[in-house]
Coordinates of C-alpha atoms in Angstrom, one line a residue:
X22 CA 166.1 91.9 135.9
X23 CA 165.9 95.1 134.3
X24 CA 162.2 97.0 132.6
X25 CA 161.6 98.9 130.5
X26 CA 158.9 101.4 132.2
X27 CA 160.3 104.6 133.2
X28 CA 159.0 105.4 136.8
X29 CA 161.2 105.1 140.0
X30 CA 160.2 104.0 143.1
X31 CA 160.8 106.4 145.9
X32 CA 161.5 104.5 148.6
X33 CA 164.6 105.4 151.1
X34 CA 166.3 102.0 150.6
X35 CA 168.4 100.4 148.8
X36 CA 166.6 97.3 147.6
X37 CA 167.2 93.9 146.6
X38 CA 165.7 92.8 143.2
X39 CA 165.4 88.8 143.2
X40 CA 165.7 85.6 144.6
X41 CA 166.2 82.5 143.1
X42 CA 165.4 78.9 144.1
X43 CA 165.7 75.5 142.8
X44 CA 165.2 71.6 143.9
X45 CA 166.0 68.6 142.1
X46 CA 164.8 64.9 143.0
X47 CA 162.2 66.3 145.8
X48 CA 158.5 64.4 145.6
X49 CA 156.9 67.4 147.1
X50 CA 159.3 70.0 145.0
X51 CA 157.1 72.4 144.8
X52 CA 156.2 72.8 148.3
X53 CA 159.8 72.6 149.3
X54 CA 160.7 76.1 146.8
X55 CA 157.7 78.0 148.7
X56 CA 159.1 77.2 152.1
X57 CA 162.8 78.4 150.1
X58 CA 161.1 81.2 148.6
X59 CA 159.4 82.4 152.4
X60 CA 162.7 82.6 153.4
X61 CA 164.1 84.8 150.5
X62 CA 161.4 86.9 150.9
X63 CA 164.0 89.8 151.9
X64 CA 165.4 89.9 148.4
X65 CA 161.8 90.4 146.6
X66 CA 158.4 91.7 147.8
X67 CA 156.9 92.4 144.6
X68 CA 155.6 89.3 143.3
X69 CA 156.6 85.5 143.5
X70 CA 156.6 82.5 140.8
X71 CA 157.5 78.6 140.9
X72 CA 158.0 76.5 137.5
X73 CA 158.1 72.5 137.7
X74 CA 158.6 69.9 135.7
X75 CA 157.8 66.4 135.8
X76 CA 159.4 65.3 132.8
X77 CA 156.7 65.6 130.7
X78 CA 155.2 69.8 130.9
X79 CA 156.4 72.7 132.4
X80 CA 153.8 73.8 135.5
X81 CA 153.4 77.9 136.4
X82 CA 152.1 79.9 138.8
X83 CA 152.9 83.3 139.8
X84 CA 151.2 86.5 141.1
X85 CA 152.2 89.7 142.6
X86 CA 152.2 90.0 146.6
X87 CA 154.2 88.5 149.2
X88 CA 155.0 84.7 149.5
X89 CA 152.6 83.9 151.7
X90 CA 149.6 85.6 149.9
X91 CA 150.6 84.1 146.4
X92 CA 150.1 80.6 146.8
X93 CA 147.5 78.1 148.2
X94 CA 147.4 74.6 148.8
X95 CA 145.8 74.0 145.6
X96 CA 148.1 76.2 143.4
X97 CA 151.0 74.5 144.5
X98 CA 149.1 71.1 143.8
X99 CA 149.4 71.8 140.4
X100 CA 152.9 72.6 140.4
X101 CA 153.6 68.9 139.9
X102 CA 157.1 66.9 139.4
X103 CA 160.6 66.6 141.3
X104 CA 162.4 69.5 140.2
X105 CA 161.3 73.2 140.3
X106 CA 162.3 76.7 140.6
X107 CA 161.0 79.9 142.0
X108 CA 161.9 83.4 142.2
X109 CA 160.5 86.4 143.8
X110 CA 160.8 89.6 142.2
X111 CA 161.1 93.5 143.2
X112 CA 161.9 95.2 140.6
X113 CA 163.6 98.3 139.5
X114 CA 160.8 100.3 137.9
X115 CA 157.8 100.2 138.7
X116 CA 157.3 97.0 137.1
X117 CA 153.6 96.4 138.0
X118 CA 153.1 94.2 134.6
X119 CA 152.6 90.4 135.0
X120 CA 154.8 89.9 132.1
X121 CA 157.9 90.6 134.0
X122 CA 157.5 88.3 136.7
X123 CA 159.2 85.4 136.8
X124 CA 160.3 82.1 136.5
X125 CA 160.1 82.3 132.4
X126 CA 158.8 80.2 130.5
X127 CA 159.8 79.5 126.7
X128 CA 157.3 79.4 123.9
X129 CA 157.6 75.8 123.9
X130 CA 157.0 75.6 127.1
X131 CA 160.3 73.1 127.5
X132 CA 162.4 75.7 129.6
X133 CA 162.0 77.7 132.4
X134 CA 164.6 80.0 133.9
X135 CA 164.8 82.3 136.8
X136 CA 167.2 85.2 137.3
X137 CA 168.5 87.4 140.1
X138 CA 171.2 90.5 138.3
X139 CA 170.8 92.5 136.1
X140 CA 172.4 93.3 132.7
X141 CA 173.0 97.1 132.0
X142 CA 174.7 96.0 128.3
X143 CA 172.7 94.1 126.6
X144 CA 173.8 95.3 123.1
X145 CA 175.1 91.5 122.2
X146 CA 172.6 89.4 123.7
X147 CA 170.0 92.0 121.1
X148 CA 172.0 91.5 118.6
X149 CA 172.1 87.5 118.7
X150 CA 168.2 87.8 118.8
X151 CA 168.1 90.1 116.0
X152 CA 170.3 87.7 114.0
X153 CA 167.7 84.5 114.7
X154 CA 164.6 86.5 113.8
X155 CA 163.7 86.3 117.6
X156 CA 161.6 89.9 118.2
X157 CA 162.5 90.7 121.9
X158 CA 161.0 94.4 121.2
X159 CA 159.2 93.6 124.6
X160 CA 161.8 91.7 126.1
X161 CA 163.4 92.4 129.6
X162 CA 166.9 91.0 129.7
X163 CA 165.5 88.3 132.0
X164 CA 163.4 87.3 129.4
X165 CA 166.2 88.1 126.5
X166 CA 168.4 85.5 127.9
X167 CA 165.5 83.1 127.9
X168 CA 165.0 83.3 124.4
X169 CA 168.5 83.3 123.3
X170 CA 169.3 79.8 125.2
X171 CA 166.0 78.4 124.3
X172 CA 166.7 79.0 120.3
X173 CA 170.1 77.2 121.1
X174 CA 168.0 74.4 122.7
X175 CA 165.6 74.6 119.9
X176 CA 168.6 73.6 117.3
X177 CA 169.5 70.3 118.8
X178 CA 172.0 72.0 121.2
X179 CA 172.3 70.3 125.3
X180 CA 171.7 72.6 128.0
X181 CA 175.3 73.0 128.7
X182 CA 176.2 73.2 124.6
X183 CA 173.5 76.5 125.2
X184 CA 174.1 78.3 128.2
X185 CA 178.1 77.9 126.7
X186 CA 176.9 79.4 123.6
X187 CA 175.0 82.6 125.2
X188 CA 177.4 83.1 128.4
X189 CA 178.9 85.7 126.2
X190 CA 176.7 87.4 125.3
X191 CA 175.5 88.3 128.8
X192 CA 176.8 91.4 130.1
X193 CA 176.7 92.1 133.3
X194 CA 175.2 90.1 137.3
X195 CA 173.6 87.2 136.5
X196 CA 172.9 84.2 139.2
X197 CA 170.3 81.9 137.7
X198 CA 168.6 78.9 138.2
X199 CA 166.5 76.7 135.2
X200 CA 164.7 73.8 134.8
X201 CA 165.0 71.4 131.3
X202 CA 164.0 67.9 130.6
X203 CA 163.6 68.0 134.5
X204 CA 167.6 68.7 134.9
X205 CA 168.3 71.3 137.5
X206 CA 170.5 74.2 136.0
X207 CA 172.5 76.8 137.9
X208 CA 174.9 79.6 136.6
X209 CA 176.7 82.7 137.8
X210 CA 178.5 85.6 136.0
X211 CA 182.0 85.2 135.9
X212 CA 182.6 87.7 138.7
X213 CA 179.8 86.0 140.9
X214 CA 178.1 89.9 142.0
X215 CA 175.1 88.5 143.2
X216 CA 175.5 85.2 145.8
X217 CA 174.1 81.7 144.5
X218 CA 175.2 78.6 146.6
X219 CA 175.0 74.7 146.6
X220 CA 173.2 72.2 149.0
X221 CA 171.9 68.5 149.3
X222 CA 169.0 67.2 150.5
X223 CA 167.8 63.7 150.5
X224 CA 169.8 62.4 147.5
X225 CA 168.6 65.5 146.1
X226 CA 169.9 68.6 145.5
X227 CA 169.3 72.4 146.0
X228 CA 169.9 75.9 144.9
X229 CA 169.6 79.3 146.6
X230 CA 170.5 83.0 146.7
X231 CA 171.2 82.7 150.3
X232 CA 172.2 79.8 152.8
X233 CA 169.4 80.8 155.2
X234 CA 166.8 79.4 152.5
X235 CA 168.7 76.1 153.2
X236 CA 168.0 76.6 157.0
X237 CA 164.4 76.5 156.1
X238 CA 164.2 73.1 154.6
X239 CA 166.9 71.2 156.3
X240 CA 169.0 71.2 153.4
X241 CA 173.2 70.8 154.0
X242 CA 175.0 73.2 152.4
X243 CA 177.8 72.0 150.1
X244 CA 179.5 75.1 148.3
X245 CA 179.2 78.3 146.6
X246 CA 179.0 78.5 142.6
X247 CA 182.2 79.7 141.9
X248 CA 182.0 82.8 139.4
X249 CA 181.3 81.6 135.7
X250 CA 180.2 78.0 136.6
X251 CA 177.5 76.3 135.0
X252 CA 176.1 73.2 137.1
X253 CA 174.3 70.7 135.4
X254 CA 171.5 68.8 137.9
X255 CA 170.1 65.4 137.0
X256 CA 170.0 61.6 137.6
X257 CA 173.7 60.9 137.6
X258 CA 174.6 64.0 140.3
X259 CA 176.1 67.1 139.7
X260 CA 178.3 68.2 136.8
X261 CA 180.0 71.3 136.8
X262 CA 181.3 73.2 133.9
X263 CA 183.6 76.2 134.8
X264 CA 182.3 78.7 131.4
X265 CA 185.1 80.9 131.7
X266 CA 187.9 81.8 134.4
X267 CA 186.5 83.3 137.6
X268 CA 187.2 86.6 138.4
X269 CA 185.4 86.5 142.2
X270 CA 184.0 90.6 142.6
X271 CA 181.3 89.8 145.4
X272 CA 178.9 92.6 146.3
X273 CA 180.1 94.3 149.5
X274 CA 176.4 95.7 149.8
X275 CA 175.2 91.7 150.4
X276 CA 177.2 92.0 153.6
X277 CA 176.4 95.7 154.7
X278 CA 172.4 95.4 154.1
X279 CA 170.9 92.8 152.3
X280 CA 171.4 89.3 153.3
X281 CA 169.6 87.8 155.9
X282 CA 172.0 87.8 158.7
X283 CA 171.9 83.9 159.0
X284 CA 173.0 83.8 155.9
X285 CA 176.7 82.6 155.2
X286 CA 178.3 84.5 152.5
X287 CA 181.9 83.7 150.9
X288 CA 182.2 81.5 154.1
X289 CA 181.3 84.2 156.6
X290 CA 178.3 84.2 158.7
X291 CA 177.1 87.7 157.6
X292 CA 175.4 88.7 161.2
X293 CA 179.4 88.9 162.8
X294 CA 180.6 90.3 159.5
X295 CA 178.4 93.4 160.3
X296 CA 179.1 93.1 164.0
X297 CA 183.1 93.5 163.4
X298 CA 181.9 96.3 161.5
X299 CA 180.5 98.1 164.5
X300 CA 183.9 97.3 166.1
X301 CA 185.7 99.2 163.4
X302 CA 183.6 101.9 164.2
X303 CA 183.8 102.3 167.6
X304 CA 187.9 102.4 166.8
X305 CA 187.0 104.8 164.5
X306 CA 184.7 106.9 166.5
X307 CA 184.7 107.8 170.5
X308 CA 181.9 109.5 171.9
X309 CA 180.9 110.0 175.5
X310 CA 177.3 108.8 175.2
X311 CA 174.7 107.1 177.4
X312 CA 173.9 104.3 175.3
X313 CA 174.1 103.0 171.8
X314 CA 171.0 102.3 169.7
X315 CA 170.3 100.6 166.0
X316 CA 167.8 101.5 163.6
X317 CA 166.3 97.8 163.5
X318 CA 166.8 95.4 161.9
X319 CA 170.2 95.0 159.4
X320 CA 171.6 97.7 161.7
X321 CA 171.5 95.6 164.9
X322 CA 174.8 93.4 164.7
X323 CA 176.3 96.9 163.6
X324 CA 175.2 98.3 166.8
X325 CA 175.9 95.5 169.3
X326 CA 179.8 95.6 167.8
X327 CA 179.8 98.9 168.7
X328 CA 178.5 98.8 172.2
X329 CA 181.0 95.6 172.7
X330 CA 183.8 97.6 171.5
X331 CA 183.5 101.2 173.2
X332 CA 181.5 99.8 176.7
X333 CA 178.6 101.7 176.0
X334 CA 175.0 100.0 177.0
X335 CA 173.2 98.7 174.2
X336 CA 169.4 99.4 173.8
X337 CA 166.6 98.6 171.5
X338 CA 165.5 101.6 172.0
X339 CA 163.2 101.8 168.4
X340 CA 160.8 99.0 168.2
X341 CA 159.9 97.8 164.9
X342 CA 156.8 96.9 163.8
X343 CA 157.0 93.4 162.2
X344 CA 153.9 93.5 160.4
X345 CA 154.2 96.9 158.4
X346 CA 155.1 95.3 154.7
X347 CA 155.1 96.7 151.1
X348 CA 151.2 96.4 150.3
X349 CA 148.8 97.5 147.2
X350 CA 146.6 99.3 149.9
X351 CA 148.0 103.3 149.1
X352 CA 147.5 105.1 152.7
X353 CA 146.5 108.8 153.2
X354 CA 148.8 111.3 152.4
X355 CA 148.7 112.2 156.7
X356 CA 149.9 108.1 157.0
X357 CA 152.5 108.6 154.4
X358 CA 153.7 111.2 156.4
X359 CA 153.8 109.4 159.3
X360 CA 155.1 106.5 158.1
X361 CA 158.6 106.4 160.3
X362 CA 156.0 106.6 163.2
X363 CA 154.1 103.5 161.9
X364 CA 157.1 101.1 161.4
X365 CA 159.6 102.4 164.2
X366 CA 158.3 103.0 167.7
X367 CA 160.5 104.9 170.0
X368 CA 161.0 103.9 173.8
X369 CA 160.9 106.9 175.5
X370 CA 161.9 105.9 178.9
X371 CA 165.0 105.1 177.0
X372 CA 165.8 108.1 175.1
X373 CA 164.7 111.1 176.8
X374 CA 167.5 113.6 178.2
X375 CA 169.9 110.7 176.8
X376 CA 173.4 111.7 174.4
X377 CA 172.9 108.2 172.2
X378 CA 175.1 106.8 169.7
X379 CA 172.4 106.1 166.7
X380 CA 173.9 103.1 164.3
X381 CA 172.6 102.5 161.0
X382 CA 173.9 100.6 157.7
X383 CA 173.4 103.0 155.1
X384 CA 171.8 106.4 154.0
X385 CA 170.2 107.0 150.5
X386 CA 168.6 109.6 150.1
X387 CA 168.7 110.5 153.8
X388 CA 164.6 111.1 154.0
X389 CA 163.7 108.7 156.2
X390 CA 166.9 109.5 158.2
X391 CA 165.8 113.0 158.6
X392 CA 162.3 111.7 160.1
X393 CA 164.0 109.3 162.8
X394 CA 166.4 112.2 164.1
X395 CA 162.4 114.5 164.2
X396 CA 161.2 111.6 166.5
X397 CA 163.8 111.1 168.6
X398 CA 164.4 115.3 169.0
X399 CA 160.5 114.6 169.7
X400 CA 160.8 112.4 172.6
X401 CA 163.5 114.8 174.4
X402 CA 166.9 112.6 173.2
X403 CA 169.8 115.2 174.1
X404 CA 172.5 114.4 171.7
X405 CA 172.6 112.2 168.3
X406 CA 175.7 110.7 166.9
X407 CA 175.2 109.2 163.9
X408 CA 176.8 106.8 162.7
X409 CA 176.8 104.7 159.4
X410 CA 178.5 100.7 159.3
X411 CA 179.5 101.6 155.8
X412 CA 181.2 104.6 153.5
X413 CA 178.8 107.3 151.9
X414 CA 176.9 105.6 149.1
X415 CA 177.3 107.7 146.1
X416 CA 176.5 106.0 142.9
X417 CA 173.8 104.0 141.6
X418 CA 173.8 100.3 141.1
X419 CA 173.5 98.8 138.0
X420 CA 173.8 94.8 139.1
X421 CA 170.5 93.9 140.6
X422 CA 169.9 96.3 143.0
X423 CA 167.0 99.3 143.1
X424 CA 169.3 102.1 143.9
X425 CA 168.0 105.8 142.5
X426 CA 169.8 108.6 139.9
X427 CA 173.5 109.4 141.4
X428 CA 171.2 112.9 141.7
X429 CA 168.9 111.2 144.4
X430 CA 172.3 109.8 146.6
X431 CA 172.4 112.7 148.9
X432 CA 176.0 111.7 149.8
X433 CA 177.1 112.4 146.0
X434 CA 176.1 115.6 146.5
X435 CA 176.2 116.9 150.0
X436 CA 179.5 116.7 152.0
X437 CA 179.1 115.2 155.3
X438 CA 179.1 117.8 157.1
X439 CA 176.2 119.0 155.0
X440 CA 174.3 116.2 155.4
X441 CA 175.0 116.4 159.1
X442 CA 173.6 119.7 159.7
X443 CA 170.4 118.8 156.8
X444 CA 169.8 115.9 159.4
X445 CA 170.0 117.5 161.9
X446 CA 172.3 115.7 164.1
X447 CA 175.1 116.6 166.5
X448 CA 177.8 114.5 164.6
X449 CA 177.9 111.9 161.8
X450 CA 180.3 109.7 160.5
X451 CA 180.6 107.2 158.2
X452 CA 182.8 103.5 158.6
X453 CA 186.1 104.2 156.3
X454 CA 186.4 102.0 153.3
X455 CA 189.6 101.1 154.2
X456 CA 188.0 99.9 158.0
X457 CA 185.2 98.2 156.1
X458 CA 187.4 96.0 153.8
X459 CA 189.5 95.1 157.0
X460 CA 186.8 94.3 158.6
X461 CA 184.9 92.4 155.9
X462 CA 187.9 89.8 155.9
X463 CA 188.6 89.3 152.3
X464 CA 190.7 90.7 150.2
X465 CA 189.8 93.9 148.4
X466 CA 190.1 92.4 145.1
X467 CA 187.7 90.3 145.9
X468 CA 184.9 92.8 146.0
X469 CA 182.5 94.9 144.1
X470 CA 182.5 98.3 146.2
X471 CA 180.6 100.0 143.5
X472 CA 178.1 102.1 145.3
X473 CA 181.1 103.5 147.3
X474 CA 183.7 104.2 144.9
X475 CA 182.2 103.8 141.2
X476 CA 184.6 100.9 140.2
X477 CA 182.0 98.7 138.1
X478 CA 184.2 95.3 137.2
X479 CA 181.6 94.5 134.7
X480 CA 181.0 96.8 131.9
X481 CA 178.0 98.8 132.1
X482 CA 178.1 100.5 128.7
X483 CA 176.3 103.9 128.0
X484 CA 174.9 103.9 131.6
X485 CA 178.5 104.9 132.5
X486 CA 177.8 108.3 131.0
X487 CA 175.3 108.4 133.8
X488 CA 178.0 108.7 136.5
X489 CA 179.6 111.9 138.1
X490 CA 182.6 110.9 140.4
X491 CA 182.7 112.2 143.9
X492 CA 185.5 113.7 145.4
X493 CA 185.3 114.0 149.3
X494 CA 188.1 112.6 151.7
X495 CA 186.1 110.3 154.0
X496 CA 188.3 110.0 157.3
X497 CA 189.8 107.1 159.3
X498 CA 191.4 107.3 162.7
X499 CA 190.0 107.6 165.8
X500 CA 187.6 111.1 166.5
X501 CA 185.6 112.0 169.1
X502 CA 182.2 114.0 169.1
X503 CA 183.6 117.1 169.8
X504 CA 186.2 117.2 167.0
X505 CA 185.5 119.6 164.3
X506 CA 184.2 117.9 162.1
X507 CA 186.3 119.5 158.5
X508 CA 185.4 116.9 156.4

């Protein structure tokens, strides 16, 4: 869901962009796609949108905020029919225009779409427009892809004659849901990047990002949507129509970070996916330590597979504070600069005169990194060992998640022992790729491991003159803390 507005957001995490959501044959649909879209709030904080139909009109309502702020009773009352959509939105850049957020709606108000990728090539899909008069000039490719299938639509085409016709064109992660003439439409890229999965629920049916949004609502999950399928939703069940010939290339990053870890992703639960990957690491790394402790919350399965593993006690020993969110609200530059402090609480009882084996999934930038290690030095901790349930990331993302310039990675620049001594920790180390496909469970050509090793499957066009390649040897084998660390 790419913009067009130039400024990045700063944050120290790499962030999802969407979700997507969508019910068919549901009287209180609508209802049903904000409890879906509550629990998908991970993937979006930004803004939030639901589109219904009833058969007869299209129905809108989005806003920015979280979930729970964009809707009341009486917005979702006029979201009226049996199928619907939502989607909730962080984007990229910036992005604070109302224009981008989503579901869209076509001109004609007929068709509705929602989309969770992101397409870095969209030279084709312009040029199709360009070709049918259509002026996209202000066009996201969210909205792009919109237009294209409802011009197909709008020359007598079916849905699945039209989304055949534009597949492609589109270049790039796309998982989608859509509403027309109340039929229920899902589709996924042909190397299914982003997740997008199947469920039933009271002779109706359901779509979501994630299989925890099924949880919610009681739904039973049925299946994935294999790479480059088109489903078709209406009165007479589920059709499917396989577009083109998958080419499976799921996002490893779903499994490190993002998901929800009651989530099941390519048929693994993703909370003991990330739990063998602390057991990797504990084969990977020895340390003689008091206890081990994750940065909360993605880290935490990480960290208890670790403590299995080695024997070392396990300790929450930073609290989180559950109610520190994105917000419009800017706070003083002396909260900004305490804003580690504000979301992570240390225990001190816990820490202090302790050697502790710190877990977390993933550095960035390696800011906000640098501020836990301050605290803990703060409350006396004696030794930090550092250690990270997945390889350096160094290169950006171009498939649907916020990730900054390859400039802004600090491990695409800094070697690890660099970055160690910036951090100011006593060791760090980083889960092999090798030990983190092994440990995933599927096979490596199964994967996208982009952020890691800058091998993008789908093509990504003059954005890959953006990318410097990395050359550090990351080790595997067993070390211990007082190796020297050579790397």
């Amino acid at each position: 869901m790419n913009t067009r507005e130039n400024s990045v957001d700063q944050s120290d995490r790499l962030r999802e962009k969407c979700a997507v959501f969508g019910i068919y044959g549901a009287k209180n649909a609508a209802k049903l796609t904000y409890y879906g879209l509550w629990a998908l709030q991970h993937r979006g904080q930004e803004s939030s949108g639901i589109a219904s139909s009833d058969g007869k009109a299209l129905y809108r309502h989005s806003a920015f905020g979280l979930v729970a702020n964009v809707y009341t009773d009486e917005d979702l009352a006029t979201l009226k029919g049996t199928t619907a959509i939502g989607h909730n939105r962080y984007s990229t850049n910036g992005g604070a225009d109302p224009q981008f957020n989503q579901p869209y709606v076509s001109n004609n108000r007929v068709f509705t779409l929602a989309h969770n990728g992101n397409l870095p090539l969209v030279d084709k899909l312009s040029e199709f427009l360009s070709s049918v008069n259509i002026d996209h000039a202000e066009m996201n490719d969210s909205g792009m892809m919109t237009a294209a299938i409802d011009h197909e639509l709008g020359n007598g085409a079916t849905i699945d004659q039209a989304v055949t016709t534009v597949f492609p064109l589109l270049e790039g992660a796309f998982s989608v849901t859509a509403v027309y003439n109340e039929k229920l439409i899902a589709f996924r890229d042909q190397y299914g990047i982003r997740p997008l999965s199947l469920a039933k629920l009271d002779g109706g049916y359901v779509v979501a990002s994630e299989t925890c949004a099924f949880d919610t609502i009681g739904a039973e999950f049925i299946r994935d949507i294999e790479p480059g399928e088109l489903v078709v939703i209406d009165e007479s069940g589920v059709t499917s129509h396989q577009i083109v010939k998958p080419d499976l290339k799921f996002d490893i990053f779903e499994l490190v970070y993002f998901a929800r870890p009651d989530s099941v992703l390519m048929g693994k639960t993703v909370s003991s996916v990330r739990e063998k990957y602390g057991i990797q690491l504990a084969k990977e790394y020895q340390f003689d330590a008091d206890i081990v402790v994750p940065v909360p919350d993605s880290s935490i399965p990480a960290a208890l597979g670790y403590a299995k593993a080695s024997g070392i006690p396990f300790e929450m020993a930073l609290i989180k504070n559950r109610y520190i969110n994105r917000t419009f609200i800017s706070p003083t530059q002396e909260l900004r600069e305490r804003d580690v402090m504000l979301k992570l609480n240390p225990i001190i009882d816990l820490l202090k005169d302790k050697k502790i084996v710190l877990i977390d999934d993933s550095i960035v930038r390696g800011t906000t990194m640098k501020k836990v290690v301050k605290m803990l030095r703060g409350v006396g901790v004696k030794e930090i060992n550092l250690l990270i349930s997945s390889p350096p990331v160094k290169y950006p993302d171009f498939y649907g998640i916020d990730t900054p310039s390859q400039d802004d990675l600090i491990a695409s620049r800094m070697s690890t022992k660099e970055i160690r001594q910036w951090l100011g920790v006593d060791w760090l180390g980083y889960l092999s790729y090798d030990g983190m496909i092994e440990a995933t469970g599927v096979s490596r050509d199964q994967l996208c491991t982009s952020c890691f090793d800058g091998n993008y499957p789908s093509p990504i066009g003059r954005r890959a003159d953006e990318i410097r390649f990395v050359e550090e040897k990351i080790a595997t084998g067993a070390y211990s803390h007082s190796a020297e660390d050579d790397e």
